[in-house]
Coordinates of C-alpha atoms in Angstrom, one line a residue:
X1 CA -47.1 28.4 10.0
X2 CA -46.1 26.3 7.3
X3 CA -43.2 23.7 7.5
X4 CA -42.3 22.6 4.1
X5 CA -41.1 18.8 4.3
X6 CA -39.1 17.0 1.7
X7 CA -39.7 13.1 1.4
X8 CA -37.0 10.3 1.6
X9 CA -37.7 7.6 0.0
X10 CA -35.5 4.2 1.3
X11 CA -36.2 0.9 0.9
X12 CA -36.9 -1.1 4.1
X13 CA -36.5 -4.8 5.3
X14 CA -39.4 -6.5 6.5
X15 CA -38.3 -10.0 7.1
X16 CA -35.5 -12.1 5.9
X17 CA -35.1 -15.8 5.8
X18 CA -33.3 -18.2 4.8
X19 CA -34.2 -22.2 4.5
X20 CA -32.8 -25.3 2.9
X21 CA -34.4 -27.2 0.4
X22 CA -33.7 -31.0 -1.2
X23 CA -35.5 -31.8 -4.3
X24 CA -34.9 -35.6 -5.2
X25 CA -36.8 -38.0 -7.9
X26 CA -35.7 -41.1 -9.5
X27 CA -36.0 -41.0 -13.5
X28 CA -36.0 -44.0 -16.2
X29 CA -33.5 -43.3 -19.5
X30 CA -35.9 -43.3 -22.3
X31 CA -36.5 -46.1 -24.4
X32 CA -34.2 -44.4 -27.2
X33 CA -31.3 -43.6 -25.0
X34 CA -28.5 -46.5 -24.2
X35 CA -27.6 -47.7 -21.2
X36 CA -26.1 -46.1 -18.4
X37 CA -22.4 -47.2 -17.7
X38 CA -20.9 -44.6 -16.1
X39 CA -21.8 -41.0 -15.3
X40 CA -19.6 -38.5 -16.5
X41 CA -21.4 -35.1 -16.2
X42 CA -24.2 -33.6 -14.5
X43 CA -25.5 -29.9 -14.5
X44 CA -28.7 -27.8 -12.8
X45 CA -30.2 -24.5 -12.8
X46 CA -33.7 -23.7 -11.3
X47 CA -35.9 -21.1 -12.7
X48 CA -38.2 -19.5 -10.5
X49 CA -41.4 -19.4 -12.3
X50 CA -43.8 -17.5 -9.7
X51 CA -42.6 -15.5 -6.1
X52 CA -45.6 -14.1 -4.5
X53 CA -45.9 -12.7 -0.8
X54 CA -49.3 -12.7 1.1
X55 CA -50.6 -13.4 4.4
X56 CA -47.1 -14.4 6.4
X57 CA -46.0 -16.1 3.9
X58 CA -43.8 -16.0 0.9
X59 CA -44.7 -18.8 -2.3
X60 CA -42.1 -20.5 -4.7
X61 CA -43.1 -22.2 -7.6
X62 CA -40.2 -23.1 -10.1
X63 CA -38.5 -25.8 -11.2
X64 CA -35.0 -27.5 -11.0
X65 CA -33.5 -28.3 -15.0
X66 CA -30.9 -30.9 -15.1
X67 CA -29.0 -32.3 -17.5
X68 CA -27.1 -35.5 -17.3
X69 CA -23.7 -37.1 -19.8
X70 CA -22.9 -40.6 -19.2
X71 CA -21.1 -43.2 -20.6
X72 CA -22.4 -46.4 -22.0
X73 CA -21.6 -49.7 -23.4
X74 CA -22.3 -49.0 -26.9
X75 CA -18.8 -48.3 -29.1
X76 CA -20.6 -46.9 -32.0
X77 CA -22.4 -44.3 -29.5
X78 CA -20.0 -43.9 -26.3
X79 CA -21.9 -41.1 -25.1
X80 CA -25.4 -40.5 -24.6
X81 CA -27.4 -37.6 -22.5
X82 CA -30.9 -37.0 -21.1
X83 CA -33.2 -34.0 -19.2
X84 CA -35.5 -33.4 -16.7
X85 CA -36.5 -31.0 -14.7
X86 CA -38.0 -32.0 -11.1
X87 CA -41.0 -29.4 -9.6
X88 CA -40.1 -26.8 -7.1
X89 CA -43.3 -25.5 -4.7
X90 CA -42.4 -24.1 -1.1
X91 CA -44.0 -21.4 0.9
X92 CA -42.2 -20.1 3.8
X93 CA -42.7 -18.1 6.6
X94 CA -42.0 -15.1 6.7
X95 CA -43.7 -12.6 9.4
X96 CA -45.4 -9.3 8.4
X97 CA -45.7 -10.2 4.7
X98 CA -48.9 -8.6 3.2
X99 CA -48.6 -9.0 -0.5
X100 CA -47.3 -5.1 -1.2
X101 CA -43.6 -6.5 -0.7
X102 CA -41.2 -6.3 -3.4
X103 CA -39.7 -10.0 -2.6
X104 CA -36.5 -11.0 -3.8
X105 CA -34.8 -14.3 -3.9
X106 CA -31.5 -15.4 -4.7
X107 CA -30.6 -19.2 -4.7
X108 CA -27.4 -21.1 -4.7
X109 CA -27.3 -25.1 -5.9
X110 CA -25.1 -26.2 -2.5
X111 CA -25.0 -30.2 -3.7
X112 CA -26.2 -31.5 -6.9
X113 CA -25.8 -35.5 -7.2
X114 CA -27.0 -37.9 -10.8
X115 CA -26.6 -41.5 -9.5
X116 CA -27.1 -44.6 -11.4
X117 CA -29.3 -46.7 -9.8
X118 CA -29.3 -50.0 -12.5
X119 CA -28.5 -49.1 -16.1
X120 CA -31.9 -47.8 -16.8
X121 CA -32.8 -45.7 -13.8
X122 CA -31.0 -42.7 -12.2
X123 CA -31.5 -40.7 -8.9
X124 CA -31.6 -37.1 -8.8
X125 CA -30.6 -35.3 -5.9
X126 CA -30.5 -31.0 -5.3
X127 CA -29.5 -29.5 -2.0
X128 CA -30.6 -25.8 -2.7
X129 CA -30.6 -22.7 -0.9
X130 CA -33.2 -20.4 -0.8
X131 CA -32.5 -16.4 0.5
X132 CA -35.8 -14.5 0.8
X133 CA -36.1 -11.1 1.5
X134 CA -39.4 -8.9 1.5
X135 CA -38.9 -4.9 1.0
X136 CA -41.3 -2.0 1.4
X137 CA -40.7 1.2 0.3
X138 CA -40.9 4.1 3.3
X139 CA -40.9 7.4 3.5
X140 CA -39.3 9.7 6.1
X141 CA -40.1 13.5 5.8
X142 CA -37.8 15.8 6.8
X143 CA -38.8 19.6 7.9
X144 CA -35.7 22.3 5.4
X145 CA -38.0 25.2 5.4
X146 CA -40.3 27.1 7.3
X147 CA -42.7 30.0 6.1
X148 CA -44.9 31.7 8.2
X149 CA -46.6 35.6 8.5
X150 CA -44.3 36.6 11.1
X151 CA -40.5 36.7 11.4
X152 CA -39.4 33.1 12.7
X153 CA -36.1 32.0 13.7
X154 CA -35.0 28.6 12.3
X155 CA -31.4 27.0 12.2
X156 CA -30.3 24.0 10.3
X157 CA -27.8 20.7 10.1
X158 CA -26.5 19.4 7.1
X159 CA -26.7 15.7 6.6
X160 CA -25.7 13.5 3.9
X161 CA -28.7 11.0 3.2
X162 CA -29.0 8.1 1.0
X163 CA -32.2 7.3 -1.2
X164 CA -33.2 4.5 -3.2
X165 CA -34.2 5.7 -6.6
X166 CA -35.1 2.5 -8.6
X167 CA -35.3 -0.9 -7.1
X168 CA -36.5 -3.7 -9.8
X169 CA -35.9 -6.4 -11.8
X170 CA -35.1 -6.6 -15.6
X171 CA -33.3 -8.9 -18.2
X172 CA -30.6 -8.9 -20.7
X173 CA -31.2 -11.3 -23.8
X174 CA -27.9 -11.9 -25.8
X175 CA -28.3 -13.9 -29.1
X176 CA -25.7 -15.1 -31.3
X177 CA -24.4 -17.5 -33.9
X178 CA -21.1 -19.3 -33.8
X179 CA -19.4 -21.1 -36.4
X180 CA -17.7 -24.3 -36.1
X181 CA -14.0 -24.3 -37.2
X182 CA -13.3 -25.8 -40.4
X183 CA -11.2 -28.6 -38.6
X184 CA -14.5 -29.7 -36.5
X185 CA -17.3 -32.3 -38.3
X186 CA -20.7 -31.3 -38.4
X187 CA -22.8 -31.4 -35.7
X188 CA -24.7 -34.7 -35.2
X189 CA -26.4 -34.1 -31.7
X190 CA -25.4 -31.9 -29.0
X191 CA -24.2 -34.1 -25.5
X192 CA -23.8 -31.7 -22.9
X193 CA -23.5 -27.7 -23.1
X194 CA -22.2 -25.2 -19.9
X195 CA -22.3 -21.1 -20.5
X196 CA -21.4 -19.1 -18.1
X197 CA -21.3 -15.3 -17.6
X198 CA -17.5 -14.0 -17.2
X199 CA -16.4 -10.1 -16.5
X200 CA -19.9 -8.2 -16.1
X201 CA -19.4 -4.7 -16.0
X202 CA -22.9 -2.2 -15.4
X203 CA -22.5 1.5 -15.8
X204 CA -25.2 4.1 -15.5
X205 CA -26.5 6.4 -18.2
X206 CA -28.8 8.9 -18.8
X207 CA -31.7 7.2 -18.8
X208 CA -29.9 3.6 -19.6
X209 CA -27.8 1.2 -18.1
X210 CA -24.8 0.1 -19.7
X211 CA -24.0 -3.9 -19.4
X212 CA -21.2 -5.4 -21.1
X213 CA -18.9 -8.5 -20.9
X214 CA -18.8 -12.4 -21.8
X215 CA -20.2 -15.2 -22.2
X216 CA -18.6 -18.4 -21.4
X217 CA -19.7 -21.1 -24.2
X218 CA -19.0 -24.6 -24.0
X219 CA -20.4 -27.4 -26.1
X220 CA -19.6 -31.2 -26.5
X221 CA -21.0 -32.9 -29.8
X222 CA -21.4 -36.2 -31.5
X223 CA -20.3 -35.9 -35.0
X224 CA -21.7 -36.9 -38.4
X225 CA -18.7 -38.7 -39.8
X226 CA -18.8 -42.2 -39.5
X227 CA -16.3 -43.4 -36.4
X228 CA -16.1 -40.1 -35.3
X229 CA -14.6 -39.4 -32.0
X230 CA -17.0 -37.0 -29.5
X231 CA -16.0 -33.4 -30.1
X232 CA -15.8 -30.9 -28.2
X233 CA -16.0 -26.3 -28.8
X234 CA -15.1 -23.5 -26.5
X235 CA -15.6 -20.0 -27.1
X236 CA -15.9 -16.9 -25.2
X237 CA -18.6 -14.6 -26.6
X238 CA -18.6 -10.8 -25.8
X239 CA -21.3 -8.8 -25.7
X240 CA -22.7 -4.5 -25.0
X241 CA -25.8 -2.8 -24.9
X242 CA -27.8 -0.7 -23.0
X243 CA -31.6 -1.3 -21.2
X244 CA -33.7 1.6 -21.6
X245 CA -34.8 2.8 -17.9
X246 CA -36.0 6.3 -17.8
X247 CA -35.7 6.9 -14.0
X248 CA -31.5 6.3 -14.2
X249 CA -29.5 9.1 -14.2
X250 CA -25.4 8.7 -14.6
X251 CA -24.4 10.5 -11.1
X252 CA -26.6 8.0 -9.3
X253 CA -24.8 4.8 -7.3
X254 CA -25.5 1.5 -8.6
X255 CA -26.1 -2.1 -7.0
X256 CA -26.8 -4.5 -9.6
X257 CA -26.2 -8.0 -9.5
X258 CA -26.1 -9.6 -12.9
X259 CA -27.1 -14.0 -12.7
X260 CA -28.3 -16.2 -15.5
X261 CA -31.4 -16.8 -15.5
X262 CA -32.2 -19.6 -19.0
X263 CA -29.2 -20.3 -21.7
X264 CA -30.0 -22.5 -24.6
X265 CA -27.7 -24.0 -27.3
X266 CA -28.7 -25.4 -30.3
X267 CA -27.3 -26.9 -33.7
X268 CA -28.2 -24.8 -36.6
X269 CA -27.5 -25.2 -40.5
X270 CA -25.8 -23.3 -42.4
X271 CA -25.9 -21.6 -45.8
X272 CA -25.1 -25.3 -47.5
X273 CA -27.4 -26.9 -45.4
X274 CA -25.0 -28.6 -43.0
X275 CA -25.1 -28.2 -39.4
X276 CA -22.3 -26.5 -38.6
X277 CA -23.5 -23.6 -36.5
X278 CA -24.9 -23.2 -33.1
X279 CA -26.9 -20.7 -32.0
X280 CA -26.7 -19.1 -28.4
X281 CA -30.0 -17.6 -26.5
X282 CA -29.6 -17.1 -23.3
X283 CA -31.3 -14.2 -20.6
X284 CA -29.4 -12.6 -18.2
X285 CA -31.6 -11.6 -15.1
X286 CA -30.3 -7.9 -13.3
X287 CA -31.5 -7.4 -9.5
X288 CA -30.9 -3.5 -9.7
X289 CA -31.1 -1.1 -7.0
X290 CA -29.8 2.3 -8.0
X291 CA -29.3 5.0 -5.2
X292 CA -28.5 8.8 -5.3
X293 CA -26.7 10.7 -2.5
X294 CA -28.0 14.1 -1.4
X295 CA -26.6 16.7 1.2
X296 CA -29.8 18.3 3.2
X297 CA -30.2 21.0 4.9
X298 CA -33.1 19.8 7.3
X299 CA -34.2 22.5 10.1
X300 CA -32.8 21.6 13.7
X301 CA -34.1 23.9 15.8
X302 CA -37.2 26.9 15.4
X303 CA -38.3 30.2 18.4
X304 CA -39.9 33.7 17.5
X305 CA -39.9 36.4 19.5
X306 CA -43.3 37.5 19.1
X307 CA -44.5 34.1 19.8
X308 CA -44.0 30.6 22.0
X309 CA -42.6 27.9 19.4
X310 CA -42.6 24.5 20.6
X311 CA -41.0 21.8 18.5
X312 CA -42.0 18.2 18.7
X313 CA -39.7 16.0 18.5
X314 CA -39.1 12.9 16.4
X315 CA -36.4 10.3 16.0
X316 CA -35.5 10.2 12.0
X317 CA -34.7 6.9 10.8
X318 CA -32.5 7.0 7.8
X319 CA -29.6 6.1 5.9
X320 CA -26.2 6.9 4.2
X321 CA -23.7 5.6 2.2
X322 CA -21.1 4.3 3.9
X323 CA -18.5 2.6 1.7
X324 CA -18.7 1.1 -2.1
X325 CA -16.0 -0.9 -3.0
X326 CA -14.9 -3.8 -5.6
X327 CA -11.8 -6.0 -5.2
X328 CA -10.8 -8.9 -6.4
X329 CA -9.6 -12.6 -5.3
X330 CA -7.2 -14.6 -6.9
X331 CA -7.9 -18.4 -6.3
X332 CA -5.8 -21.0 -7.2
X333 CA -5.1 -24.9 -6.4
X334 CA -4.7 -28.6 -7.2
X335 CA -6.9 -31.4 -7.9
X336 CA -6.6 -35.0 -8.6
X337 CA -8.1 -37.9 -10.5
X338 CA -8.2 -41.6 -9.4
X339 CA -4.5 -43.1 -10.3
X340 CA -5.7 -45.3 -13.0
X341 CA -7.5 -42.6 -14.5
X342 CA -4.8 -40.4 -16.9
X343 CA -5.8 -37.0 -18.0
X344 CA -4.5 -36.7 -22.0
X345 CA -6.3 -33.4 -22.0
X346 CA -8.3 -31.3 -20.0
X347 CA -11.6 -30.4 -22.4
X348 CA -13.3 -27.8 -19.8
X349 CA -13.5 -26.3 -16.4
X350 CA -16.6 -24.7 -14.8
X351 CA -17.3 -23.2 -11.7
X352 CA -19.2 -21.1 -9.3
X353 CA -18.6 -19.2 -6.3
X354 CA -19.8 -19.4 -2.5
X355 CA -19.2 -17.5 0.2
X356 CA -19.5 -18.8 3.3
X357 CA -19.4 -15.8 6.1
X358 CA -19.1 -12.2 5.9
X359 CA -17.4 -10.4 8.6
X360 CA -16.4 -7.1 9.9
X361 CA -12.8 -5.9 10.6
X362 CA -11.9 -2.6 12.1
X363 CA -9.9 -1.9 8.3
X364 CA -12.6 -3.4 6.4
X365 CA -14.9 -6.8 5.5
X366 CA -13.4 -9.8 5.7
X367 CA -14.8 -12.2 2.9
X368 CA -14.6 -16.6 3.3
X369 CA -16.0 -18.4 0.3
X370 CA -15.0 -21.3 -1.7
X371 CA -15.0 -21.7 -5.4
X372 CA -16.4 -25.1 -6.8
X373 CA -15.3 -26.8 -10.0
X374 CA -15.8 -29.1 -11.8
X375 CA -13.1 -30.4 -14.8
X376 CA -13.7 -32.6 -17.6
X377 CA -10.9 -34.2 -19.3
X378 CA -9.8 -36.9 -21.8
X379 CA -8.9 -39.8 -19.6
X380 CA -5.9 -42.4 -20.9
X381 CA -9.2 -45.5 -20.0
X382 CA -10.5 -46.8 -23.0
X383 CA -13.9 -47.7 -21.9
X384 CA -14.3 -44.4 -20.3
X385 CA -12.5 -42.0 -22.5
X386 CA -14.7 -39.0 -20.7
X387 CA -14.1 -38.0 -17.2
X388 CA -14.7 -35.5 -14.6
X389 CA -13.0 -34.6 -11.2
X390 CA -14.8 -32.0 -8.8
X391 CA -12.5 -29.7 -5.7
X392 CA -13.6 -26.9 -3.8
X393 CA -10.8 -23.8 -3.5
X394 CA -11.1 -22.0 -0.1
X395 CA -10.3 -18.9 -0.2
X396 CA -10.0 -15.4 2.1
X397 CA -10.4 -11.5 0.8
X398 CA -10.7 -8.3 2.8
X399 CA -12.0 -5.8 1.2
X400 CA -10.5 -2.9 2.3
X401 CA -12.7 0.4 4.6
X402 CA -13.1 2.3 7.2
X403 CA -13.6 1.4 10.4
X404 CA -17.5 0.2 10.5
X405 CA -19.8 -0.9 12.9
X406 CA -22.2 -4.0 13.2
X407 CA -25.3 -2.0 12.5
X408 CA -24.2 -1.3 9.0
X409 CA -25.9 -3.0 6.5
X410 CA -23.4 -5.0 4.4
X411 CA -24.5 -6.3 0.2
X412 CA -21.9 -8.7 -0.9
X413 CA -22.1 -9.7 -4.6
X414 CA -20.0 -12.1 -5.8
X415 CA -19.5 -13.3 -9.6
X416 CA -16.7 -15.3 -11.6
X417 CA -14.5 -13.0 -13.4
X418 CA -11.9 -15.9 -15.5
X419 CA -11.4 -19.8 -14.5
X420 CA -8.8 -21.8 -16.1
X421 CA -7.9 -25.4 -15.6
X422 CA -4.2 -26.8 -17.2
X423 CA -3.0 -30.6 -16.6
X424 CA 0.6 -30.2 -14.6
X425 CA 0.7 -34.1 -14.5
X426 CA -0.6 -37.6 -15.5
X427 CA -3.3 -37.2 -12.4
X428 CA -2.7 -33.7 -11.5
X429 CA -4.7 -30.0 -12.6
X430 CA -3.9 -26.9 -11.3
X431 CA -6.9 -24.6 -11.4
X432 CA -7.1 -20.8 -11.3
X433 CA -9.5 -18.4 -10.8
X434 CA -10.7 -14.9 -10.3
X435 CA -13.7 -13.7 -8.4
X436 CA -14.6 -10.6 -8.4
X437 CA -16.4 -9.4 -5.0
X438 CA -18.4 -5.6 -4.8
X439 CA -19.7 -4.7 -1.6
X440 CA -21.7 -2.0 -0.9
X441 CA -22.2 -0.9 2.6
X442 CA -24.3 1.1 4.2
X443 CA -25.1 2.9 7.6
X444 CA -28.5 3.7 9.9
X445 CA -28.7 7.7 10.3
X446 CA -30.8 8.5 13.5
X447 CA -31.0 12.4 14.0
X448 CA -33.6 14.0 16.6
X449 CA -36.0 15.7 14.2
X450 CA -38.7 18.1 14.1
X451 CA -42.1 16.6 13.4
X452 CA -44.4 19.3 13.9
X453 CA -44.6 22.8 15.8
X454 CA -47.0 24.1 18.7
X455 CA -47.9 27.7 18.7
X456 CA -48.5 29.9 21.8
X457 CA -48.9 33.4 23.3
X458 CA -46.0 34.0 24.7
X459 CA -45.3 33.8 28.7
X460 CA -45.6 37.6 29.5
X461 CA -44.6 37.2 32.8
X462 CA -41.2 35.1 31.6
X463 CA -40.5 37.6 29.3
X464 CA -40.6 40.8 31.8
X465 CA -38.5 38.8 33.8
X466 CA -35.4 38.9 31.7
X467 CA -33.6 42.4 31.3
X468 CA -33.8 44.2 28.2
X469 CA -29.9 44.6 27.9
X470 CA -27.1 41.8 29.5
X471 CA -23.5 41.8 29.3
X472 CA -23.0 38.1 28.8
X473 CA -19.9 36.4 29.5
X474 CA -19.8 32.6 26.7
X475 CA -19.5 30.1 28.8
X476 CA -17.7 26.5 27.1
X477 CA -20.9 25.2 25.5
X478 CA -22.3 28.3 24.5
X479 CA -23.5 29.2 20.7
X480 CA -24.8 32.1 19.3
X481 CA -28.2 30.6 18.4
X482 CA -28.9 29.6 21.9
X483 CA -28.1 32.9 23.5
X484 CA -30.4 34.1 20.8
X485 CA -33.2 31.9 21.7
X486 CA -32.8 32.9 25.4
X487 CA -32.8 36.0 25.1
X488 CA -35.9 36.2 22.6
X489 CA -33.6 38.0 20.3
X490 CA -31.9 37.2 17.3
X491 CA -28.5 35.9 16.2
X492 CA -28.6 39.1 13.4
X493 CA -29.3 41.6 16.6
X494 CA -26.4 40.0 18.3
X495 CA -23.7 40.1 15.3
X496 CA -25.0 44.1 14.3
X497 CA -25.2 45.0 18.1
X498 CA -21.4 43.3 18.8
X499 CA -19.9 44.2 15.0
X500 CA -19.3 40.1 15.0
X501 CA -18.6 38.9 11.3
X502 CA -19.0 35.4 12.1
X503 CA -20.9 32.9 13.8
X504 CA -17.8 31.6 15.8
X505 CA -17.8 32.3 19.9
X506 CA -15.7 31.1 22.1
X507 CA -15.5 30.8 26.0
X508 CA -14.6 33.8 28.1
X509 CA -15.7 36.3 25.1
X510 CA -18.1 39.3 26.0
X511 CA -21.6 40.2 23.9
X512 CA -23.9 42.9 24.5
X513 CA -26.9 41.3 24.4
X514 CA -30.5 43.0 23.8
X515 CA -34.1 41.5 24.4
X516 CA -36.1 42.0 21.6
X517 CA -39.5 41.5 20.6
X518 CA -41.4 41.7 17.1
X519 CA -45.1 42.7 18.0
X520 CA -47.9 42.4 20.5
X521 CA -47.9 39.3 22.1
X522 CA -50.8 37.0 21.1

């Protein structure tokens, strides 16, 4: 006897965890660079150079990139900036790990903090934390035929499984050219620089996925002109295309977080020589796990009546989809700058968003998170004409489902669709926002399944004990395959013998029922 098995692949969690890290170092402003009077701006990113799981352990090498604006006390150069970057090496526990994982690792910037600490020194300052995961890929086999010499009787379930069918990691690189409008002066040197990714949308393809959407741009400039005034120039930049993956097919379920990973802005010159273009190159790092859903027909139950067929038993650990859905938050609230401190205009808002706890509802996920901005404006002090203010909007979403239990596995991806700062008084700005959440749940499918069969001779002496012909009365839990199997007969016998044209039996009906058996017992 042959049981022909189908393979599931899933992806499995081995260990989770999730630490918090503070990277801090003092810096001098170089020799070139004025001195420190007042910081206006600060900005960081870290790039994970190397993630490698083995032996218990999980080990991060990367780096932390900041970038700091400050005022001085020079009035022909107001403004000055400076880099850094500050080394990153952790390993962390994490039981099980061989070195076969796939490990992943997401990382949110909780508290970053530039101090001055005398006009030629600053202190840097990251609270960062770290999400590690390690996935294997397993297998479950599943018995959904069965071929074999003699007649065998086999009936199935239908389940609805899910399987992972790509799980990797790839990048996006978008590189453009913008031109500064003709009311702008050329581009001295570049002060400070944010981009941020805005409406992401992924689609699958036939063997691509689709990525479109935006690219925030935001960059603040010393001019060339003589007595020039620090400039400032927002764009938004859109962008499409596809990344050739062969194994993506377009009815497939997607899961792709979109981050980025480097952006770099530089001044460029144009066709007359002058610098009055700036070129964008920035990557765009996708965590994709794609999925496919499939209905099977896996064999539940196997007898013969020429033989004793003993099924072993397993417990099938699988999955299934149980609910995809995006939604979206609308955030929105005040903030305030110190009362001598006048906004004229508000130059640029930037933000992120953080969710704080995940919970589950009986009508769906409840989602608490916070988005943090920070807003730099024109302020009415002379000395200080550049200023920031930074807030933290709370805010609540359900996302609407189904009734789900705390064994479902819940993937909550969260990303910035629009953010928009407007002054609403001399020390007031009302900010708004829209985060867009997708969460994809999904459930743990256990079914008692066959592993494997035992064969036999059949029981001779159990079999001469049963009559060759019953009047059988259905009792309540009674279905035709397990009179069948009793009666080492079939379910076709009982349907031709009875003139039944279904399956369907109820309680208090009455079947002839006739023992019958295929050939001479073994």
């Amino acid at each position: 006897m042959e049981l022909i098995k189908k393979h599931i692949h899933m992806n499995r969690c081995k260990g989770k965890s999730r630490i918090q890290i503070t990277l801090e170092e003092d810096f001098n402003v170089p020799d070139a660079k004025g001195d420190i009077q007042k910081a206006v701006r600060e900005k960081g990113v870290l790039e994970l150079d190397q993630v490698q799981g083995k032996e218990e352990k999980v080990s991060i090498k990367g780096k932390l990139i900041f970038g700091l604006l400050y005022g001085t006390q020079n009035p022909e150069k107001p403004f000055e900036s400076m880099e850094g970057q500050i080394p990153l090496e952790e390993n962390i526990n994490l039981d099980g790990v061989t070195g076969d994982e796939t490990i992943h690792v997401d990382w949110e910037m909780e508290d970053l903090s530039i101090s001055a600490i005398n006009s030629r020194k600053i202190a840097v300052k990251a609270m960062i934390t770290l999400n590690v995961a390690a996935y294997f890929l397993a297998d479950e086999e599943v018995v959904v035929e069965v071929s074999d010499t003699e007649p065998v009787e086999y009936i199935k379930k239908s389940m609805d499984v899910l399987e992972i069918a790509l799980n990797k990691k790839d990048i996006f690189r978008i590189k453009e050219e913008l031109d500064l409008p003709a009311n702008h002066p050329n581009v001295q040197e570049i002060l400070f620089s944010s981009v941020e990714p805005r409406r992401i949308e992924t689609r699958l393809l036939e063997g691509n996925i689709s990525i479109s959407g935006e690219m925030s741009v935001f960059v603040l400039y010393e001019g060339v002109e003589e007595g020039s005034q620090v400039q400032w120039f927002e764009n938004t930049v859109p962008f499409r295309g596809n990344l050739e993956i062969s194994e993506v097919e377009a009815d497939q379920i997607p899961h792709i977080q979109v981050s980025l990973q480097k952006a770099q802005i530089d001044r460029k010159a144009d066709f007359d020589g002058e610098e009055r273009i700036l070129s964008l190159d920035c990557t765009l790092e996708l965590d994709i796990h794609v999925y496919k859903e499939e209905t099977l027909d896996v064999v539940s139950d196997i007898y013969s009546c020429s033989k004793e067929l003993k099924p072993i038993m397993k417990q099938g650990d699988m999955e299934r989809l149980f609910m995809k859905n995006t939604t979206k938050a609308r955030v929105s609230g005040n903030c305030n700058t110190l009362e001598e401190e006048h906004i004229l205009q508000v130059c640029h808002c930037q933000g992120n968003v953080k969710i704080d706890q995940v919970q589950v509802q009986e009508d769906g996920v409840m989602v608490e998170g916070v988005v943090s901005v920070c807003v730099l404006y024109i302020s009415s002090q002379d000395a200080s004409p550049l200023a920031s203010v930074k807030t933290d909007l709370p805010f609540s979403q359900l996302i609407e489902g189904s009734s789900m239990s705390e064994q479902n596995t819940i993937s909550l991806r969260a990303s910035m669709e629009s953010l928009g700062a407007m002054m609403t008084g001399q020390n007031e700005i009302e900010i708004k926002a829209v985060v867009q959440l997708e969460c994809f749940v999904v459930q743990p499918l256990r079914e008692e399944m066959i592993a494997q069969v035992e064969e036999d001779a059949l029981d001779m002496e159990t079999l001469e004990n049963l009559p060759g012909i019953v009047g059988y009365l259905v009792k309540e839990d009674d279905t035709l395959w397990n009179i069948a199997k009793s009666y080492y007969t079939t379910m076709d016998e009982i349907r031709n013998i009875n003139q039944l044209s279904t399956d369907s039996i109820k309680k208090g009906d009455k079947l002839l029922v006739v023992k019958k058996v295929n050939s001479v017992p073994l």
